[in-house]
Amino acid sequence: MFFSRLALVSALVFNALVPARADWLNFRGPQGSGFDPAAAQTPAELSDKTLAWKIPLPGRGLGSAIVVGDKVFVTAASGPEQQQLHVLCFAVKDGAPIWERRFWATGRTMSHNKTNVAAPTPASDGERIYALYSSNDLVCLDLEGNLVWMRALTLDYPNASNSLGLASSPIVVGDTLVAQIENDSESFAAGFDLLTGVNKWKLDRPKSANWTSPTVVIKDGESIVALQGSDGILGLLPSTGSEMFKVAGGASTIPSSAASGDQLFIPSKGLTAVKIGVSDVTPEKVWNEANERPGTASPLVIGEKVYLINNAGVLTCIARGTGARVWRTRIEGPFSGSPVAGAGDRLFIFGETGIGQVVDLSGEEGKIVSKIELGETILSTPALSGGALYIRSDGHLWKFSGAL
Amino acid sequence: MKASAPLFAAALFLGLSPAPLHAAEWSGALEQILKVGPEGAGNAEAAKAWGELTSHGAEVILPVLEAMETAGPIARNWMRSAVETVFERELAAKAALPADQIKAFVLDRKNEPNARRLAFDLYGKVSPDDAGKLIPGMIDDPSSPLRRDAVGQLLAEGRTLLEAGDKEKSLATLTRALDAARDIDQIDAVAKLLREKLEQKLDLPKHFGFLMHWHLIAPFDNTDRKGFDTVFPPETEINLSSTYEGKDGKKLSWQEYATSDDYGKVDFNTPFSPLKQVTGYAYTEFLSGTARDAEIRLGCKNAWKIWFNGELLFGRDEYHRGQRIDQYSLPVKLKEGKNTILVKACQNEQEQDWTAQWEYQLRVCDSTGTAILATDRKPTPEKVAPPRRPAADAKPADAKPTPAKPAQ
């Protein structure tokens, strides 16, 4: 009896702490890597038939939507100097606006015209939303839109900015929000307390512009946040910032790694697969393929296959274990966003010209099975949740549903 | 406690400000929010205070707007979101809103500029027609965010007159727009019409307040980007008749330089020829008629430092990530009489064609972007036609700009 009660209490606590599996909580979803095996259903196609709703947005942004329960969140920036920062909350069901919060940027809002101050994707722990902007404003709101905390990181660290614009997306790992504010000058990564926003740790990083986002890799059964940068990968214990491992040899500062279990697939010298291993063991390079070079889009790992898209718009499938090429097919780019997938052997990707494509991965070669032209610039990555796909364009947030 | 709508409406009817009735209820919360500090200090307390503020009704809107006057940028954001949260909720509930007080707050030019813009947007939601009527009167408003709408109206009007063939009225309207414009995009748009369609000669450097006359000295070393932290002689003394040893033992002396660029670009490559891994300095003096607050605004895509009256203002070691007017705003206190400005600009080792620039642009203005002109400002130099480049030097047709990244 005691044990059954304990089990019940444990289950309740667990359920309270762990967000529902339908949630898509950050850039590229689970492990920050684009693949959600729990997303058993995904839209059968991208078409007018599966378009559930389309909602206008008050400003541009490159950050993806995230989904928590019955709400979808997205950020935007507007105004002549992009100084108006928006956090928007809509109903998953019908796209009805639930709340919006606006803030004035406190840091520099300059960016390349292609990007935008709302480039990072917000993150969530299932209870709160953490919205980071290129102006280094970091805002925490609860799911009802109540302001929990704010940081103006440029006021704290005046040279932490990138005149082209920052884009790295934060992620919640355990009880810490981790963000990379990496640039040519005052470059750092930090872990923030989820409830107060104060620094739990702050770490100097290479003085080099870096647009990659952190991923989560498992080591000894524990979630480790992997920071990618020009010098390679640095694995940190998220709660303390303590170093857990390093992968030297450099890495790209544009496409991010994909994590799968205890392995990382790093855009480094082409693509490099690394097994992180257990404590006190140096990460082991499994393979490197110099000719398999991800473009701006980050790679994706699904089961025994790795998928990458190069700057010529070629989607390549390679074997996870060996790096050997399995097939290649051309898809319609160019791409700034990254591909995502659920459990249904379907890869979803949106190109800069507004074309969404679904690639069937179940056969011997990849096959485009659905395509839609949305008629707007899209520089973002889709989110998958509850059998639906969410994508933000320059002007709208779109939901596609209707599972196979 | 939330004031009931009838009581509030009665207060408005009687011409009473509702604020004093409940001041004690929210003053503590406002004080708490004003205490938010660096690195997240005071966040937990501010969150409680925010919850308290937003538990009130519309009666809290004016006091919070007024409190923005003394708030820093972080506290102001806490307050803004509280005001908007209450306003949107009360508007949706069709509760009484203090429209007249909000309008009065907008029109009082002594109030904080961003708070006034916020109040204007709120007023526009309850009285859109009347809010629209306020815009023309904001053409000389000290709040740039409010003035912008008025300039936008004049720009549109001038363009319409131009299209209708009324050059005389268009010229008058666009000239007013240019005189009032403070935002770069609006100045550019108006100037383009005045120059290209109405053949007007404009002195944009004077309009912006760019400093056009300098003394330059270069090249000092910046091999391996070490020049940024190296103290070269101009950082320890300004003697325009001295000579110094520069990079590779070269004898260096100050030379006069004047730019005629519309946007005040000071180009080290012009007098010193394109160089890499070098450091240059530029010096000028600014005679101010009065002691006053001002801003030095800089655009630069090289690593740079600025000293104002001998004190280091700021420095930044970023190379070739982009440049624009007013990229950096640095508050200063002008002295009456002579003020000195020293700029250090470092060029790095990159060889791509988009890394050739070794330049900056600097202006002196007030916090709204209105130019402050030196009492001895010299006439803007006449533009000279650029020398014809031999074909071999021409920029390749496929030259690409600095790559924009962001993978999302």
PDB file of N, CA, C and O in Angstrom, chain A residues 37-72:
ATOM      1  N   PRO A  37      10.388  11.638 -31.503  1.00  0.00           N
ATOM      2  CA  PRO A  37       9.819  10.305 -31.712  1.00  0.00           C
ATOM      3  C   PRO A  37       8.438  10.165 -31.108  1.00  0.00           C
ATOM      4  O   PRO A  37       7.667   9.278 -31.500  1.00  0.00           O
ATOM      5  N   ALA A  38       8.094  11.050 -30.152  1.00  0.00           N
ATOM      6  CA  ALA A  38       6.771  10.979 -29.535  1.00  0.00           C
ATOM      7  C   ALA A  38       5.696  11.621 -30.406  1.00  0.00           C
ATOM      8  O   ALA A  38       4.507  11.467 -30.128  1.00  0.00           O
ATOM      9  N   ALA A  39       6.120  12.354 -31.423  1.00  0.00           N
ATOM     10  CA  ALA A  39       5.143  12.956 -32.339  1.00  0.00           C
ATOM     11  C   ALA A  39       4.693  11.874 -33.314  1.00  0.00           C
ATOM     12  O   ALA A  39       5.157  11.788 -34.464  1.00  0.00           O
ATOM     13  N   ALA A  40       3.804  11.008 -32.837  1.00  0.00           N
ATOM     14  CA  ALA A  40       3.392   9.844 -33.633  1.00  0.00           C
ATOM     15  C   ALA A  40       2.659  10.265 -34.888  1.00  0.00           C
ATOM     16  O   ALA A  40       2.711   9.587 -35.911  1.00  0.00           O
ATOM     17  N   GLN A  41       1.967  11.378 -34.784  1.00  0.00           N
ATOM     18  CA  GLN A  41       1.221  11.846 -35.956  1.00  0.00           C
ATOM     19  C   GLN A  41       1.759  13.191 -36.415  1.00  0.00           C
ATOM     20  O   GLN A  41       2.105  14.056 -35.604  1.00  0.00           O
ATOM     21  N   THR A  42       1.843  13.346 -37.694  1.00  0.00           N
ATOM     22  CA  THR A  42       2.216  14.626 -38.288  1.00  0.00           C
ATOM     23  C   THR A  42       1.276  14.852 -39.474  1.00  0.00           C
ATOM     24  O   THR A  42       0.636  13.904 -39.946  1.00  0.00           O
ATOM     25  N   PRO A  43       1.165  16.084 -39.974  1.00  0.00           N
ATOM     26  CA  PRO A  43       0.237  16.319 -41.080  1.00  0.00           C
ATOM     27  C   PRO A  43       0.546  15.426 -42.284  1.00  0.00           C
ATOM     28  O   PRO A  43       1.707  15.219 -42.636  1.00  0.00           O
ATOM     29  N   ALA A  44      -0.497  14.915 -42.889  1.00  0.00           N
ATOM     30  CA  ALA A  44      -0.324  14.030 -44.039  1.00  0.00           C
ATOM     31  C   ALA A  44       0.257  14.787 -45.220  1.00  0.00           C
ATOM     32  O   ALA A  44       1.000  14.233 -46.029  1.00  0.00           O
ATOM     33  N   GLU A  45      -0.066  16.034 -45.319  1.00  0.00           N
ATOM     34  CA  GLU A  45       0.424  16.848 -46.434  1.00  0.00           C
ATOM     35  C   GLU A  45       0.360  18.308 -46.031  1.00  0.00           C
ATOM     36  O   GLU A  45      -0.286  18.666 -45.038  1.00  0.00           O
ATOM     37  N   LEU A  46       1.025  19.139 -46.796  1.00  0.00           N
ATOM     38  CA  LEU A  46       0.923  20.584 -46.618  1.00  0.00           C
ATOM     39  C   LEU A  46       0.088  21.111 -47.778  1.00  0.00           C
ATOM     40  O   LEU A  46       0.535  21.109 -48.920  1.00  0.00           O
ATOM     41  N   SER A  47      -1.116  21.516 -47.471  1.00  0.00           N
ATOM     42  CA  SER A  47      -2.013  21.951 -48.538  1.00  0.00           C
ATOM     43  C   SER A  47      -3.118  22.811 -47.937  1.00  0.00           C
ATOM     44  O   SER A  47      -3.223  22.940 -46.704  1.00  0.00           O
ATOM     45  N   ASP A  48      -3.947  23.358 -48.789  1.00  0.00           N
ATOM     46  CA  ASP A  48      -5.093  24.125 -48.291  1.00  0.00           C
ATOM     47  C   ASP A  48      -6.001  23.253 -47.436  1.00  0.00           C
ATOM     48  O   ASP A  48      -6.667  23.729 -46.525  1.00  0.00           O
ATOM     49  N   LYS A  49      -6.023  21.965 -47.754  1.00  0.00           N
ATOM     50  CA  LYS A  49      -6.892  21.050 -46.998  1.00  0.00           C
ATOM     51  C   LYS A  49      -6.405  20.872 -45.559  1.00  0.00           C
ATOM     52  O   LYS A  49      -7.198  20.645 -44.650  1.00  0.00           O
ATOM     53  N   THR A  50      -5.092  20.937 -45.378  1.00  0.00           N
ATOM     54  CA  THR A  50      -4.575  20.709 -44.021  1.00  0.00           C
ATOM     55  C   THR A  50      -4.253  22.008 -43.297  1.00  0.00           C
ATOM     56  O   THR A  50      -3.784  21.981 -42.163  1.00  0.00           O
ATOM     57  N   LEU A  51      -4.452  23.150 -43.976  1.00  0.00           N
ATOM     58  CA  LEU A  51      -4.228  24.430 -43.297  1.00  0.00           C
ATOM     59  C   LEU A  51      -5.359  24.667 -42.298  1.00  0.00           C
ATOM     60  O   LEU A  51      -6.505  24.882 -42.676  1.00  0.00           O
ATOM     61  N   ALA A  52      -5.022  24.586 -41.022  1.00  0.00           N
ATOM     62  CA  ALA A  52      -6.039  24.750 -39.972  1.00  0.00           C
ATOM     63  C   ALA A  52      -6.349  26.224 -39.730  1.00  0.00           C
ATOM     64  O   ALA A  52      -7.507  26.606 -39.579  1.00  0.00           O
ATOM     65  N   TRP A  53      -5.324  27.017 -39.642  1.00  0.00           N
ATOM     66  CA  TRP A  53      -5.520  28.447 -39.483  1.00  0.00           C
ATOM     67  C   TRP A  53      -4.241  29.210 -39.819  1.00  0.00           C
ATOM     68  O   TRP A  53      -3.152  28.637 -39.895  1.00  0.00           O
ATOM     69  N   LYS A  54      -4.413  30.504 -40.004  1.00  0.00           N
ATOM     70  CA  LYS A  54      -3.318  31.410 -40.371  1.00  0.00           C
ATOM     71  C   LYS A  54      -3.590  32.732 -39.664  1.00  0.00           C
ATOM     72  O   LYS A  54      -4.671  33.302 -39.813  1.00  0.00           O
ATOM     73  N   ILE A  55      -2.620  33.179 -38.864  1.00  0.00           N
ATOM     74  CA  ILE A  55      -2.828  34.360 -38.024  1.00  0.00           C
ATOM     75  C   ILE A  55      -1.786  35.423 -38.365  1.00  0.00           C
ATOM     76  O   ILE A  55      -0.597  35.115 -38.457  1.00  0.00           O
ATOM     77  N   PRO A  56      -2.207  36.681 -38.580  1.00  0.00           N
ATOM     78  CA  PRO A  56      -1.209  37.727 -38.857  1.00  0.00           C
ATOM     79  C   PRO A  56      -0.366  38.039 -37.619  1.00  0.00           C
ATOM     80  O   PRO A  56      -0.854  37.979 -36.489  1.00  0.00           O
ATOM     81  N   LEU A  57       0.887  38.370 -37.867  1.00  0.00           N
ATOM     82  CA  LEU A  57       1.803  38.720 -36.775  1.00  0.00           C
ATOM     83  C   LEU A  57       2.139  40.210 -36.867  1.00  0.00           C
ATOM     84  O   LEU A  57       2.158  40.779 -37.968  1.00  0.00           O
ATOM     85  N   PRO A  58       2.438  40.849 -35.728  1.00  0.00           N
ATOM     86  CA  PRO A  58       2.670  42.299 -35.745  1.00  0.00           C
ATOM     87  C   PRO A  58       4.070  42.701 -36.187  1.00  0.00           C
ATOM     88  O   PRO A  58       4.355  43.894 -36.289  1.00  0.00           O
ATOM     89  N   GLY A  59       4.936  41.718 -36.436  1.00  0.00           N
ATOM     90  CA  GLY A  59       6.290  42.054 -36.855  1.00  0.00           C
ATOM     91  C   GLY A  59       7.016  40.828 -37.340  1.00  0.00           C
ATOM     92  O   GLY A  59       6.534  39.704 -37.190  1.00  0.00           O
ATOM     93  N   ARG A  60       8.180  41.061 -37.914  1.00  0.00           N
ATOM     94  CA  ARG A  60       8.973  39.946 -38.414  1.00  0.00           C
ATOM     95  C   ARG A  60       9.640  39.185 -37.269  1.00  0.00           C
ATOM     96  O   ARG A  60       9.679  39.642 -36.138  1.00  0.00           O
ATOM     97  N   GLY A  61      10.189  38.054 -37.630  1.00  0.00           N
ATOM     98  CA  GLY A  61      10.952  37.262 -36.689  1.00  0.00           C
ATOM     99  C   GLY A  61      11.432  36.018 -37.395  1.00  0.00           C
ATOM    100  O   GLY A  61      10.848  35.603 -38.395  1.00  0.00           O
ATOM    101  N   LEU A  62      12.511  35.451 -36.895  1.00  0.00           N
ATOM    102  CA  LEU A  62      13.019  34.198 -37.446  1.00  0.00           C
ATOM    103  C   LEU A  62      12.813  33.051 -36.471  1.00  0.00           C
ATOM    104  O   LEU A  62      12.988  31.888 -36.823  1.00  0.00           O
ATOM    105  N   GLY A  63      12.478  33.389 -35.238  1.00  0.00           N
ATOM    106  CA  GLY A  63      12.279  32.366 -34.224  1.00  0.00           C
ATOM    107  C   GLY A  63      11.064  31.508 -34.541  1.00  0.00           C
ATOM    108  O   GLY A  63      10.061  31.991 -35.080  1.00  0.00           O
ATOM    109  N   SER A  64      11.154  30.241 -34.187  1.00  0.00           N
ATOM    110  CA  SER A  64      10.040  29.321 -34.404  1.00  0.00           C
ATOM    111  C   SER A  64       8.963  29.543 -33.357  1.00  0.00           C
ATOM    112  O   SER A  64       9.199  30.149 -32.313  1.00  0.00           O
ATOM    113  N   ALA A  65       7.801  28.977 -33.652  1.00  0.00           N
ATOM    114  CA  ALA A  65       6.767  28.882 -32.623  1.00  0.00           C
ATOM    115  C   ALA A  65       7.154  27.768 -31.654  1.00  0.00           C
ATOM    116  O   ALA A  65       7.878  26.839 -32.012  1.00  0.00           O
ATOM    117  N   ILE A  66       6.692  27.885 -30.422  1.00  0.00           N
ATOM    118  CA  ILE A  66       6.771  26.764 -29.489  1.00  0.00           C
ATOM    119  C   ILE A  66       5.359  26.484 -28.982  1.00  0.00           C
ATOM    120  O   ILE A  66       4.486  27.365 -29.043  1.00  0.00           O
ATOM    121  N   VAL A  67       5.143  25.267 -28.525  1.00  0.00           N
ATOM    122  CA  VAL A  67       3.798  24.858 -28.127  1.00  0.00           C
ATOM    123  C   VAL A  67       3.842  24.301 -26.707  1.00  0.00           C
ATOM    124  O   VAL A  67       4.671  23.431 -26.395  1.00  0.00           O
ATOM    125  N   VAL A  68       2.976  24.830 -25.855  1.00  0.00           N
ATOM    126  CA  VAL A  68       2.856  24.337 -24.483  1.00  0.00           C
ATOM    127  C   VAL A  68       1.376  24.110 -24.207  1.00  0.00           C
ATOM    128  O   VAL A  68       0.595  25.064 -24.145  1.00  0.00           O
ATOM    129  N   GLY A  69       1.002  22.855 -24.069  1.00  0.00           N
ATOM    130  CA  GLY A  69      -0.399  22.536 -23.814  1.00  0.00           C
ATOM    131  C   GLY A  69      -1.281  23.030 -24.936  1.00  0.00           C
ATOM    132  O   GLY A  69      -1.055  22.723 -26.106  1.00  0.00           O
ATOM    133  N   ASP A  70      -2.267  23.841 -24.591  1.00  0.00           N
ATOM    134  CA  ASP A  70      -3.199  24.324 -25.613  1.00  0.00           C
ATOM    135  C   ASP A  70      -2.849  25.721 -26.113  1.00  0.00           C
ATOM    136  O   ASP A  70      -3.688  26.418 -26.658  1.00  0.00           O
ATOM    137  N   LYS A  71      -1.587  26.111 -25.904  1.00  0.00           N
ATOM    138  CA  LYS A  71      -1.164  27.449 -26.340  1.00  0.00           C
ATOM    139  C   LYS A  71       0.074  27.373 -27.226  1.00  0.00           C
ATOM    140  O   LYS A  71       0.952  26.534 -27.013  1.00  0.00           O
ATOM    141  N   VAL A  72       0.114  28.272 -28.190  1.00  0.00           N
ATOM    142  CA  VAL A  72       1.295  28.376 -29.048  1.00  0.00           C
ATOM    143  C   VAL A  72       1.852  29.783 -28.887  1.00  0.00           C
ATOM    144  O   VAL A  72       1.099  30.757 -28.824  1.00  0.00           O
TER     145      VAL A  72
END
